[in-house]
Short mmCIF file of C-alpha atoms and ligand atoms in Angstrom, two decimals:
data_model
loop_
_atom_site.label_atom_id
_atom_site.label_comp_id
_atom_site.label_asym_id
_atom_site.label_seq_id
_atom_site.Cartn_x
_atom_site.Cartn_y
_atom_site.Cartn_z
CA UNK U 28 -2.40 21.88 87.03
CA UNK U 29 -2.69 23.72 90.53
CA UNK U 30 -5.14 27.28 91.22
CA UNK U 31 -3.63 30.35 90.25
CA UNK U 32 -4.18 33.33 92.09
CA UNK U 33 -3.63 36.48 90.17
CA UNK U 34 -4.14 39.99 91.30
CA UNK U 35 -4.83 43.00 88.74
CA UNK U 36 -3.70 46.31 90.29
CA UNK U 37 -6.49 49.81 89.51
CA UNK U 38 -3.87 51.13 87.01
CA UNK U 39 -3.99 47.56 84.47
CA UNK U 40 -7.75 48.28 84.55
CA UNK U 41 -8.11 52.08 84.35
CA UNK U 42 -10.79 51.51 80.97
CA UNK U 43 -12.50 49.73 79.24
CA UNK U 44 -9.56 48.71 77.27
CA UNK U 45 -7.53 47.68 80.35
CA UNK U 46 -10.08 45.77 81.26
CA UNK U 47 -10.31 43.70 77.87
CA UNK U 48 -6.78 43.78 77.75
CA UNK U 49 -6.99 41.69 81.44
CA UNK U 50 -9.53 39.64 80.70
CA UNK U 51 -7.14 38.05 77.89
CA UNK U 52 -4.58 37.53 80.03
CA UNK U 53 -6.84 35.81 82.28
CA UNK U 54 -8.09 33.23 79.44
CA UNK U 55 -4.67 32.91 78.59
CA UNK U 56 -3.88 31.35 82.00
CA UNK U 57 -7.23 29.40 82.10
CA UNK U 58 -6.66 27.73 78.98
CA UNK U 59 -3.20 26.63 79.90
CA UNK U 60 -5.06 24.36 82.22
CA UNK U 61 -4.98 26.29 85.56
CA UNK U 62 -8.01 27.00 87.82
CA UNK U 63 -8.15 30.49 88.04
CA UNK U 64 -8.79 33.09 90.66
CA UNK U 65 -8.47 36.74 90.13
CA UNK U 66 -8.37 39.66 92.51
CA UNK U 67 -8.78 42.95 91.07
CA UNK U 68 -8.56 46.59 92.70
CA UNK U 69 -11.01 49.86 91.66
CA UNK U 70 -10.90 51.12 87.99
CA UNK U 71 -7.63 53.77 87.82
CA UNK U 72 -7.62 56.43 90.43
CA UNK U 73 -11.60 55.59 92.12
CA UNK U 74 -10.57 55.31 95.38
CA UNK U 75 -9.16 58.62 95.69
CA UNK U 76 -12.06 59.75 94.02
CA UNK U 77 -14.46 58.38 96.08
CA UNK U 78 -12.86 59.63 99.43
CA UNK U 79 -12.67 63.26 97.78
CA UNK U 80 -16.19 62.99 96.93
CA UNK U 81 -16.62 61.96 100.80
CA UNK U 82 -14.80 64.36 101.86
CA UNK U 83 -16.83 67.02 99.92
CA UNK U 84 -20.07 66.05 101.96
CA UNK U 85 -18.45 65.74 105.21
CA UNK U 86 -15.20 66.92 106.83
CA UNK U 87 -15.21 63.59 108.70
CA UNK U 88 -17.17 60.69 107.34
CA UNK U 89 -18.02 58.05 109.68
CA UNK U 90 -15.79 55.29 109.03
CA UNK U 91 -18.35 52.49 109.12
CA UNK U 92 -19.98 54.47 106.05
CA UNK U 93 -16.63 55.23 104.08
CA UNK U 94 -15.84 51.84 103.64
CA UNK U 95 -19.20 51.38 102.54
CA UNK U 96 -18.50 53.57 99.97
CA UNK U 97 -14.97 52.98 98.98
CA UNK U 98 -16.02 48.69 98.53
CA UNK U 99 -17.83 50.11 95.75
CA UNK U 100 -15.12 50.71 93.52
CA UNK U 101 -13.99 47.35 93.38
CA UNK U 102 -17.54 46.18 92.88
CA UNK U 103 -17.82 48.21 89.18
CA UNK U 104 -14.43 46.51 88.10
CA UNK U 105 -15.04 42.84 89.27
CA UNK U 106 -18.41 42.98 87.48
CA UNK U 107 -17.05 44.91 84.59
CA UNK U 108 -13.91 41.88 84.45
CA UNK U 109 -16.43 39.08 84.65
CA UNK U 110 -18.30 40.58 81.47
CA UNK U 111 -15.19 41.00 80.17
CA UNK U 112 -14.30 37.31 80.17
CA UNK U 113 -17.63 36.31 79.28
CA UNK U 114 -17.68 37.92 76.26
CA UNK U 115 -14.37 35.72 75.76
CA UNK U 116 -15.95 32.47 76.01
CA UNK U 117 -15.09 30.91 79.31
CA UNK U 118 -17.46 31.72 82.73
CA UNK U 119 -16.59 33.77 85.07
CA UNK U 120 -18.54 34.92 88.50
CA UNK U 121 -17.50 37.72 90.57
CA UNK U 122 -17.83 38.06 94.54
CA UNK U 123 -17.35 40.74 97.13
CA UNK U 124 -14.62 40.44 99.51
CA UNK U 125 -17.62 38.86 102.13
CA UNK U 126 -19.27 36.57 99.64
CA UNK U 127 -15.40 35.50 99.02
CA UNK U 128 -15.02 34.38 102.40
CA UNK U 129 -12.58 37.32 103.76
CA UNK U 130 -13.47 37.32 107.56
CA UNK U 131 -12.18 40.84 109.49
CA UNK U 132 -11.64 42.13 112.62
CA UNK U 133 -13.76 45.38 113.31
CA UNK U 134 -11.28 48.09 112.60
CA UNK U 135 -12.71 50.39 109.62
CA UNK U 136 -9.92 51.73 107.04
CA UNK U 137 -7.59 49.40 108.69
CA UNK U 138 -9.16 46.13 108.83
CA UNK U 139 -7.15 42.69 109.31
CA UNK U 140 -7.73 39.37 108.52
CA UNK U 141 -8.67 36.84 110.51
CA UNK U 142 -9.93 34.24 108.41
CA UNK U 143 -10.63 33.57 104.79
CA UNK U 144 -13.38 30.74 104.12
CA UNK U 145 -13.68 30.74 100.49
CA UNK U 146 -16.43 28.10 99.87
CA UNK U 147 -18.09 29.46 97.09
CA UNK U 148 -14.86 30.53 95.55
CA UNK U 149 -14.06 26.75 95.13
CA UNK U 150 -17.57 25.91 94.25
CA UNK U 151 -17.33 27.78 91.17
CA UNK U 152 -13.59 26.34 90.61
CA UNK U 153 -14.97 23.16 90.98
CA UNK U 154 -17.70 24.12 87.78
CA UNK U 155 -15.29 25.07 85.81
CA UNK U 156 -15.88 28.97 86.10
CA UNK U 157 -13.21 31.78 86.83
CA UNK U 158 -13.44 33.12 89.90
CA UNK U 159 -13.50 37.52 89.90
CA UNK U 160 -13.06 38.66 93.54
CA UNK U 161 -12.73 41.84 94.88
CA UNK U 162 -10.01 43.03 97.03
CA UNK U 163 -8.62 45.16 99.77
CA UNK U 164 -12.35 44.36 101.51
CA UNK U 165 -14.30 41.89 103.76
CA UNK U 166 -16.80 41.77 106.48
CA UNK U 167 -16.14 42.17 110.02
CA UNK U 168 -16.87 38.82 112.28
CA UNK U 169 -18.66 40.83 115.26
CA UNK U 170 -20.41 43.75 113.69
CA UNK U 171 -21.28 41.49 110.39
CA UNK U 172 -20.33 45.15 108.82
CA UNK U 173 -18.21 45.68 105.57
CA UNK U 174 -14.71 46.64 106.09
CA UNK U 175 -11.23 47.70 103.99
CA UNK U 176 -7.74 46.53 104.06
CA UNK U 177 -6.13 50.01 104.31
CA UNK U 178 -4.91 51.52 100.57
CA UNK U 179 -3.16 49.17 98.78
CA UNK U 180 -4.83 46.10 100.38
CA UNK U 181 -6.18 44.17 97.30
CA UNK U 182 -2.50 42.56 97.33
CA UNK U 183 -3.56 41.03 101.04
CA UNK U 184 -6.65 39.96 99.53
CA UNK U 185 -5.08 38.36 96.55
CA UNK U 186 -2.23 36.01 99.42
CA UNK U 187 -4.19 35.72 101.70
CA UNK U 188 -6.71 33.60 99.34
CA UNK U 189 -3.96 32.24 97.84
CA UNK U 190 -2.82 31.32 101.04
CA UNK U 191 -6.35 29.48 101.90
CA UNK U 192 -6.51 27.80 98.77
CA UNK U 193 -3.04 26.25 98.74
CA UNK U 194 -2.25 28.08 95.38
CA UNK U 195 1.38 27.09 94.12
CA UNK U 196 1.94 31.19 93.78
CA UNK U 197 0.57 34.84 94.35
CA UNK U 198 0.89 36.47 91.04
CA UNK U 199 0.89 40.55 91.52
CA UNK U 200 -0.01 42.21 88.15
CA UNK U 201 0.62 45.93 88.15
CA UNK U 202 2.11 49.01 86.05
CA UNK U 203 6.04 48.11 86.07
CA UNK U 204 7.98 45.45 85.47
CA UNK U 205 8.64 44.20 89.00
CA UNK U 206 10.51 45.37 92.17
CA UNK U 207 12.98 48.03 91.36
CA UNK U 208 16.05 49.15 93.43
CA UNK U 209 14.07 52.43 93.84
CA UNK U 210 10.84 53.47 92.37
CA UNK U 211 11.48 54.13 88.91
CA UNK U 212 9.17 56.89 88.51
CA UNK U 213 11.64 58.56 90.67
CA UNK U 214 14.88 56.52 89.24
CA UNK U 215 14.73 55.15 85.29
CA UNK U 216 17.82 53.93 85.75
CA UNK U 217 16.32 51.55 88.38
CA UNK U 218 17.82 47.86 88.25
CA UNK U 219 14.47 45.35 88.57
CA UNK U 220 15.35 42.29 90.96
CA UNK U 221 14.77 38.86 90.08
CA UNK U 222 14.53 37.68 93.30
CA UNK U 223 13.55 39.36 96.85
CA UNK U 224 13.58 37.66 99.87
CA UNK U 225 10.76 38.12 102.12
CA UNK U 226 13.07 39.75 104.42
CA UNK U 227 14.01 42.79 102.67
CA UNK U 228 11.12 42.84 100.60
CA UNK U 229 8.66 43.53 104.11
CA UNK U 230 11.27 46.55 105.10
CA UNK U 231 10.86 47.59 101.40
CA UNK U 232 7.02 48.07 101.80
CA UNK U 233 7.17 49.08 105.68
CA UNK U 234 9.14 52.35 103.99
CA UNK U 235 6.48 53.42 101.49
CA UNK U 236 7.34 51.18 98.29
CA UNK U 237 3.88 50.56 97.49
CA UNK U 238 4.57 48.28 94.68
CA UNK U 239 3.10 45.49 97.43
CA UNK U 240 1.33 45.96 100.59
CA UNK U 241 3.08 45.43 103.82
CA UNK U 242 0.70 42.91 105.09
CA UNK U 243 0.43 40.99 101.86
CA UNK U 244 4.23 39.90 102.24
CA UNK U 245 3.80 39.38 105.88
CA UNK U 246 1.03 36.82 105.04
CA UNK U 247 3.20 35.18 102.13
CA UNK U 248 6.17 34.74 104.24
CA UNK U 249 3.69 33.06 107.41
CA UNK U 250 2.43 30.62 104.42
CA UNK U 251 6.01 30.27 102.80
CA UNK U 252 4.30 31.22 99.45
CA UNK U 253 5.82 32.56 96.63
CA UNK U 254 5.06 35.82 95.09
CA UNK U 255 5.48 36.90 91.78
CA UNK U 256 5.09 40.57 91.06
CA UNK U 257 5.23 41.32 87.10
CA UNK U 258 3.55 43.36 84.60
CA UNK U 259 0.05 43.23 83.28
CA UNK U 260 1.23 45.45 79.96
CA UNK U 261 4.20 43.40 79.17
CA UNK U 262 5.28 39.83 79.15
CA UNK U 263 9.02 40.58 80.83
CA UNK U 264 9.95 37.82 83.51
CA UNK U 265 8.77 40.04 86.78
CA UNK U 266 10.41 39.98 89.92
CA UNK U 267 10.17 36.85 92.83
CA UNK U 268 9.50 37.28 96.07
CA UNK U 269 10.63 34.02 98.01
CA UNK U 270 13.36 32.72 100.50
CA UNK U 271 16.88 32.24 98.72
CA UNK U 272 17.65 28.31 97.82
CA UNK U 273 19.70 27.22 99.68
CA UNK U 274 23.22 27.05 98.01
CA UNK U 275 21.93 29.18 95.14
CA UNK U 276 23.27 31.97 93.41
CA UNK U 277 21.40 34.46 95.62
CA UNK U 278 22.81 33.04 99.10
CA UNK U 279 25.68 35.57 97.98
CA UNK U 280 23.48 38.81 98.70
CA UNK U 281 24.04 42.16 96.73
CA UNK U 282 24.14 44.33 100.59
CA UNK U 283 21.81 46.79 99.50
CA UNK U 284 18.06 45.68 97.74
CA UNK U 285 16.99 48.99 97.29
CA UNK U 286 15.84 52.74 98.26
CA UNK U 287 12.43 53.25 99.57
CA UNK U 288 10.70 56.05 99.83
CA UNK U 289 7.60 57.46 101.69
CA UNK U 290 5.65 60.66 101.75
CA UNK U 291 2.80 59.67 103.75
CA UNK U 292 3.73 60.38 106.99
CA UNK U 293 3.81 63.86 109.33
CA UNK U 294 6.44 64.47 112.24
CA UNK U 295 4.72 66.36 115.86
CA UNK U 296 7.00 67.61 118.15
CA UNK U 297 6.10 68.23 121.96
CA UNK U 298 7.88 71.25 123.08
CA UNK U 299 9.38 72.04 126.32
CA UNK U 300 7.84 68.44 128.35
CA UNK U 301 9.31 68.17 132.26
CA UNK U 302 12.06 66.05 132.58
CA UNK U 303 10.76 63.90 134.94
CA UNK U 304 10.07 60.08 135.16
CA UNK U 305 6.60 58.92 133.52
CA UNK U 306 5.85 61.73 130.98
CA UNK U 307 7.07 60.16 127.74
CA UNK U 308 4.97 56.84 129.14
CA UNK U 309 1.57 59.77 129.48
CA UNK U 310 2.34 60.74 125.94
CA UNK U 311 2.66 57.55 124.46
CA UNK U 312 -0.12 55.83 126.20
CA UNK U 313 -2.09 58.94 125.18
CA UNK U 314 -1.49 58.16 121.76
CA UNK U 315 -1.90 54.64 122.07
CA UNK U 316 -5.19 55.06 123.43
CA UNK U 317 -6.40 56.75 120.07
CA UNK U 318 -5.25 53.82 118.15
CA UNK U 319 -2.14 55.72 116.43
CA UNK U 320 0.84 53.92 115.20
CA UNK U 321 3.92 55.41 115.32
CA UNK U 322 6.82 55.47 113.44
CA UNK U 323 10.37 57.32 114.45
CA UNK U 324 10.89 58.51 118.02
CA UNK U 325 13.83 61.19 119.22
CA UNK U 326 13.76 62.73 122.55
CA UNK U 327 16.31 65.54 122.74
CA UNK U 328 18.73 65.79 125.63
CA UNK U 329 17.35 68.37 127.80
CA UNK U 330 18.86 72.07 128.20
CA UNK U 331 20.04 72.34 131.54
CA UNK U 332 18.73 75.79 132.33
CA UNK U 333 14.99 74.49 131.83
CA UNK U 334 15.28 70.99 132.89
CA UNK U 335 12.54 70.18 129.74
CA UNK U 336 13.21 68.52 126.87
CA UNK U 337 11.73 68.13 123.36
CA UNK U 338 9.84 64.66 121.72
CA UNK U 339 9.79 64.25 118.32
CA UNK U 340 7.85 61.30 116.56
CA UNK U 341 6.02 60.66 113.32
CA UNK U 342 3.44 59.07 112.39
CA UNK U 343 0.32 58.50 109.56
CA UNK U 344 -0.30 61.69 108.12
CA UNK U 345 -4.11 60.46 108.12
CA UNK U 346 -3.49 60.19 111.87
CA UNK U 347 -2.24 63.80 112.82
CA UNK U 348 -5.31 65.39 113.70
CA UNK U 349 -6.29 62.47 115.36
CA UNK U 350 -3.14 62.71 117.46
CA UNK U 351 -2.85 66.55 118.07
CA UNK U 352 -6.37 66.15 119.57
CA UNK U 353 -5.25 63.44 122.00
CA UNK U 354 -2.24 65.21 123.04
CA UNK U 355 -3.85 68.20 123.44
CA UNK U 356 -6.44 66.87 125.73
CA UNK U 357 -3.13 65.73 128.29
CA UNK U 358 -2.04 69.22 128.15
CA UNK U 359 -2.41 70.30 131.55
CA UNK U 360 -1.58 66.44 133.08
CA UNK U 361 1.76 66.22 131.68
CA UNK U 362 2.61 70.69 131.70
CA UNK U 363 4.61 70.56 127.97
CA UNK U 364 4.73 73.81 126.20
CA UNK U 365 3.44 73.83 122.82
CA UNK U 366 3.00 71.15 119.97
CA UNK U 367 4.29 71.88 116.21
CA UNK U 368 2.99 69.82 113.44
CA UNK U 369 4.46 69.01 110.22
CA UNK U 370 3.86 67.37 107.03
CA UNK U 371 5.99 68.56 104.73
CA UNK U 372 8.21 66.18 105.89
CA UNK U 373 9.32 62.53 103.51
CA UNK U 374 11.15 59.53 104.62
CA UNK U 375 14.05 58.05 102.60
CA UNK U 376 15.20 54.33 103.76
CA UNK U 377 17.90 51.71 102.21
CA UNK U 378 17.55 48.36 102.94
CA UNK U 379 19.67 45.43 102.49
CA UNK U 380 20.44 42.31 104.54
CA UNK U 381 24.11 42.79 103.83
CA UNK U 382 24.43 45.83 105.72
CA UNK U 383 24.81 43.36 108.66
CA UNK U 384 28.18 42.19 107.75
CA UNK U 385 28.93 45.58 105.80
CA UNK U 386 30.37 48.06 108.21
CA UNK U 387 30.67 51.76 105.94
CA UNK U 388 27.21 52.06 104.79
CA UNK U 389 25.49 54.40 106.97
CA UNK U 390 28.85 56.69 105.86
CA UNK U 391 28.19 56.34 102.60
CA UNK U 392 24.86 56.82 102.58
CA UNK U 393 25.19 59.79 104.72
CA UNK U 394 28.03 61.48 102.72
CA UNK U 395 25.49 60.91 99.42
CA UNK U 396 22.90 62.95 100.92
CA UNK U 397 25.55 65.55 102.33
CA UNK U 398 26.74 66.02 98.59
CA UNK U 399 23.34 66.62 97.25
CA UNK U 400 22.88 68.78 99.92
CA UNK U 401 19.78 66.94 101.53
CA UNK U 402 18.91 68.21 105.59
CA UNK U 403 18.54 65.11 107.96
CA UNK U 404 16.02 66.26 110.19
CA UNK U 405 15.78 62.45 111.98
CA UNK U 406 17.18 58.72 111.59
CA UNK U 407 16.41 55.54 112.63
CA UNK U 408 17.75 52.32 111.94
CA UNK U 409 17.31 48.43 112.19
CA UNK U 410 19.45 45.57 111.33
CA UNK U 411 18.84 46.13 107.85
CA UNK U 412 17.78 49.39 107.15
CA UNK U 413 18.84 52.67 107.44
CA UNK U 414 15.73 55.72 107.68
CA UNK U 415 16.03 59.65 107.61
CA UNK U 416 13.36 62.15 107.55
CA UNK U 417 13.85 65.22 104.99
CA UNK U 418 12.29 67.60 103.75
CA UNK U 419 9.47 66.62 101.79
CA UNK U 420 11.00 68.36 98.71
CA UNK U 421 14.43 66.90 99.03
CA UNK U 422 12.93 63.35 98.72
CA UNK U 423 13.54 62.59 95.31
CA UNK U 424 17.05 64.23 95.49
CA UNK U 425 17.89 61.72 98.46
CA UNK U 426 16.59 58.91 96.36
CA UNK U 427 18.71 59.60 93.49
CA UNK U 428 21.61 60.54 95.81
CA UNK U 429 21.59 57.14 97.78
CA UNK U 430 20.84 54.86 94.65
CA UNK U 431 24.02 56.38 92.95
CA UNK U 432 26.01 56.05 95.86
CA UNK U 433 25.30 52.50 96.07
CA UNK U 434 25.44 50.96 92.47
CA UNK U 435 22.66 50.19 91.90
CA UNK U 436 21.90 51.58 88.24
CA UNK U 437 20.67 49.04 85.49
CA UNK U 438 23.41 48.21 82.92
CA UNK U 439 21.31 49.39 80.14
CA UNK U 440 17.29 49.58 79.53
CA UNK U 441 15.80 52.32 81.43
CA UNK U 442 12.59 50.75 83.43
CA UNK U 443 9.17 51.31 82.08
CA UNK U 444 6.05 53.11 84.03
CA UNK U 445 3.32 51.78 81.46
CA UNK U 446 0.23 53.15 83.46
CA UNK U 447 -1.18 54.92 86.51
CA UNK U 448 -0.86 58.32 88.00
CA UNK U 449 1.55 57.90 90.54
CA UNK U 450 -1.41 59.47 92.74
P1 ADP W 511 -1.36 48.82 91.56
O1 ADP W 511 -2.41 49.79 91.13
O2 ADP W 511 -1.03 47.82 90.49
O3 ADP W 511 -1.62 48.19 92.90
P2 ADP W 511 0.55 50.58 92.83
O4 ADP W 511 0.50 52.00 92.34
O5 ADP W 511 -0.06 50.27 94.14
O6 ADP W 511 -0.04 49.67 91.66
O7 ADP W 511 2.07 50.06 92.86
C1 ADP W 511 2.90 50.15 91.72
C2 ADP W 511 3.76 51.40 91.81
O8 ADP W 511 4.68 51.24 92.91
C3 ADP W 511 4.66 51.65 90.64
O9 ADP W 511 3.99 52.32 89.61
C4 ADP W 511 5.80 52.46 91.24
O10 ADP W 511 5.65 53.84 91.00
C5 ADP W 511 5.68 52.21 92.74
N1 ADP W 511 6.92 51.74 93.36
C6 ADP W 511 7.47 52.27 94.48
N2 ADP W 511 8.61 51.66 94.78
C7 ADP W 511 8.82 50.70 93.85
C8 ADP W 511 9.86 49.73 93.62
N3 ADP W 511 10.90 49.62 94.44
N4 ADP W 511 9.73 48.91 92.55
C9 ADP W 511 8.68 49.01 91.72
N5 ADP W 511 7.68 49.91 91.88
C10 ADP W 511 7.73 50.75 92.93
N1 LIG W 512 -8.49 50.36 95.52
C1 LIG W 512 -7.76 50.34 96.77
C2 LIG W 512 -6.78 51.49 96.84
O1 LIG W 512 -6.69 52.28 95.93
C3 LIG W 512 -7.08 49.02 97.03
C4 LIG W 512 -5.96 48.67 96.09
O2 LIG W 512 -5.80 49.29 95.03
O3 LIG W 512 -5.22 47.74 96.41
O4 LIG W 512 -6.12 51.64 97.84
MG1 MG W 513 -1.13 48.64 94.93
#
């Protein structure tokens, strides 16, 4: 039988127990005959922990030492795991993310890969151990310095080594019992999906459903491998992220996968800017120059009597200070009034492919948030999706709002949350 990959998410190994409770499941797979590779994420909430304790010494730790710091988690639980299995009978050897081979550009908190070498992962396949790795880190090619994935990255870690060693699948282990129409801490009555395709599923995790990581299903659908995202607490079937077979059942799409959600993000608003040729270029390239993605843009129409006009846009929240301080600094240079900067602001998106040959859903969707009396504040839209920007207490009243509107409820069973915070 082929290498499986499997990645354990910080909530299935919280404790001690979590992490016995893992290391069975691991066995279990190595004695059905597979060569097995884990990738697991810090103990419960550590991360968070870690950057509050950060944050405690110093209002801005240097990036190159953060990540320093945050690697650590996953260190304690990869070692902790290998004991774990040990103590079961069967080898095991853990490895950073650099002694795994996970090659990254530069970029600290943010880090991609570039390349994964993973010699001594199959060195120890090749003896007959387990391989431990930890995620959501590697080393930088140039500076030789240790990097992170961005929160949530032990999922890339877990393809992309998939990816490198030709695994036959990605298995995502984690605190529900797949991918839900909505997040069921927020909907019970979620419906989980058997199947995803890679399509929908990226616009699912580019709007905040952090089940996977965005990058992780970018790098499964380059590599056309499958992933399967299912429980670590429970043995239910899980949820596949693949592309449809053709003439299968799926080819006939439900139109809408699901309702995302996402509170991570802030919305600044340059007041009063000239209505002249080049200044939304000198903001943007402003903005670009401090490395700051952006998400929604609305420029408003400009009031005659002034001849200015407002810009709108939002972005990381992790970002804003970042970004007020670069617009600030263009002040003068591009002669806007004021800036306002909020983060009390959410985003709610629904996504579906069949929205494409669906006319009537932005109506619907729109007259659902209307009756739960939810303030649009912005939209955006693609092909498949449909975004607006509330308040950030109306969020989980536009969730429920849209999923009912849409049919989307589970016939019966109510979906299970078995672990984690939710932080
Ligand atoms: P892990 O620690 O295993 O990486 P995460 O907390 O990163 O787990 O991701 C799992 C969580 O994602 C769930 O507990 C759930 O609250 C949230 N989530 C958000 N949207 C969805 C969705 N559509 N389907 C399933 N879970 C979702
Ligand atoms: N421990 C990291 C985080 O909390 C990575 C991960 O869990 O995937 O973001
Ligand atoms: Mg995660």
């Amino acid at each position: 039988m082929g290498i499986v990959v499997q990645k354990y998410g910080g909530s299935s190994v919280a404790d001690a127990e979590g992490v016995k409770r893992v290391a069975q499941r691991i066995v279990d797979a190595k004695r059905a005959g597979h060569d097995v590779v884990v990738v697991v994420s810090a103990m419960g909430d550590t991360t968070d922990e870690l950057i509050d304790l950060a944050e405690q010494v110093s209002p801005l730790p240097p990036p190159r030492e953060l990540d320093m710091l945050l690697t650590a988690g996953e260190r304690i639980s990869m070692a902790l795991l290998a004991m774990a299995v040990g103590n079961l009978g069967h080898e095991a050897r853990s490895f950073t993310g650099s002694q795994a081979g996970v090659i990254t550009d530069s970029r600290h908190g943010k880090a991609k890969i570039i390349d994964v070498t993973p010699g001594r992962i199959e060195a120890a396949l090749t003896q007959g151990a387990i391989a431990i790795v930890a995620g959501f880190q590697g080393v930088s090619q140039d500076s030789k310095d240790i990097t992170t994935l961005g929160r949530g990255g032990s999922d890339t870690t877990a393809v992309a080594l998939a990816a490198a060693l030709r695994a036959d699948v990605c298995e995502i282990y984690t605190d529900v019992d797949g991918v839900f129409t909505a997040d069921p801490r927020i909907v019970p009555t979620a419906r989980r999906r058997e199947r995803i395709s890679y399509e929908e599923m990226l616009e699912m995790a580019a709007c905040g459903a952090k089940v996977l990581h965005l990058r992780c299903v970018e790098y499964a659908r380059r590599y056309d491998l499958p992933i399967h995202v299912r429980s670590s607490f429970s043995k239910m079937p899980g949820t596949w992220i693949a592309d449809p077979e053709a003439g299968s059942e799926d080819m006939e799409q439900a139109i809408i996968a699901g309702v995302a959600h996402d509170r991570s993000e802030a919305k600044i608003t340059v007041v009063g800017v000239p209505d002249k040729v080049g200044e939304a270029a000198r903001i943007f390239e402003a903005l670009a120059d401090a490395q700051i993605n952006l998400d929604m843009i609305v420029q408003n129409v400009s009031a005659a009597a002034t001849n200015r006009t407002d810009i709108s846009f939002t972005l990381p929240r992790a970002d804003g200070q970042t970004a007020m301080a670069a617009l600030a600094r263009i002040k003068d240079e591009v002669g806007y009034d004021s800036l306002l900067y909020d983060d009390q602001i959410g985003k709610v998106s629904l996504i579906g492919a069949g929205m494409r040959s669906h006319p009537g859903v932005t109506a619907t969707f729109f007259s659902a948030l209307a009756s739960a009396a939810v303030n649009i504040e912005m939209i955006s839209t693609s092909e498949i999706r449909i975004s607006v920007i509330v308040d950030e207490t109306q969020v989980n009243d536009a969730v429920t709002a849209a999923h009912a509107a849409f049919d989307l409820e589970a016939e019966q069973v109510e979906a299970v949350v078995y672990g984690g915070t939710g932080r």
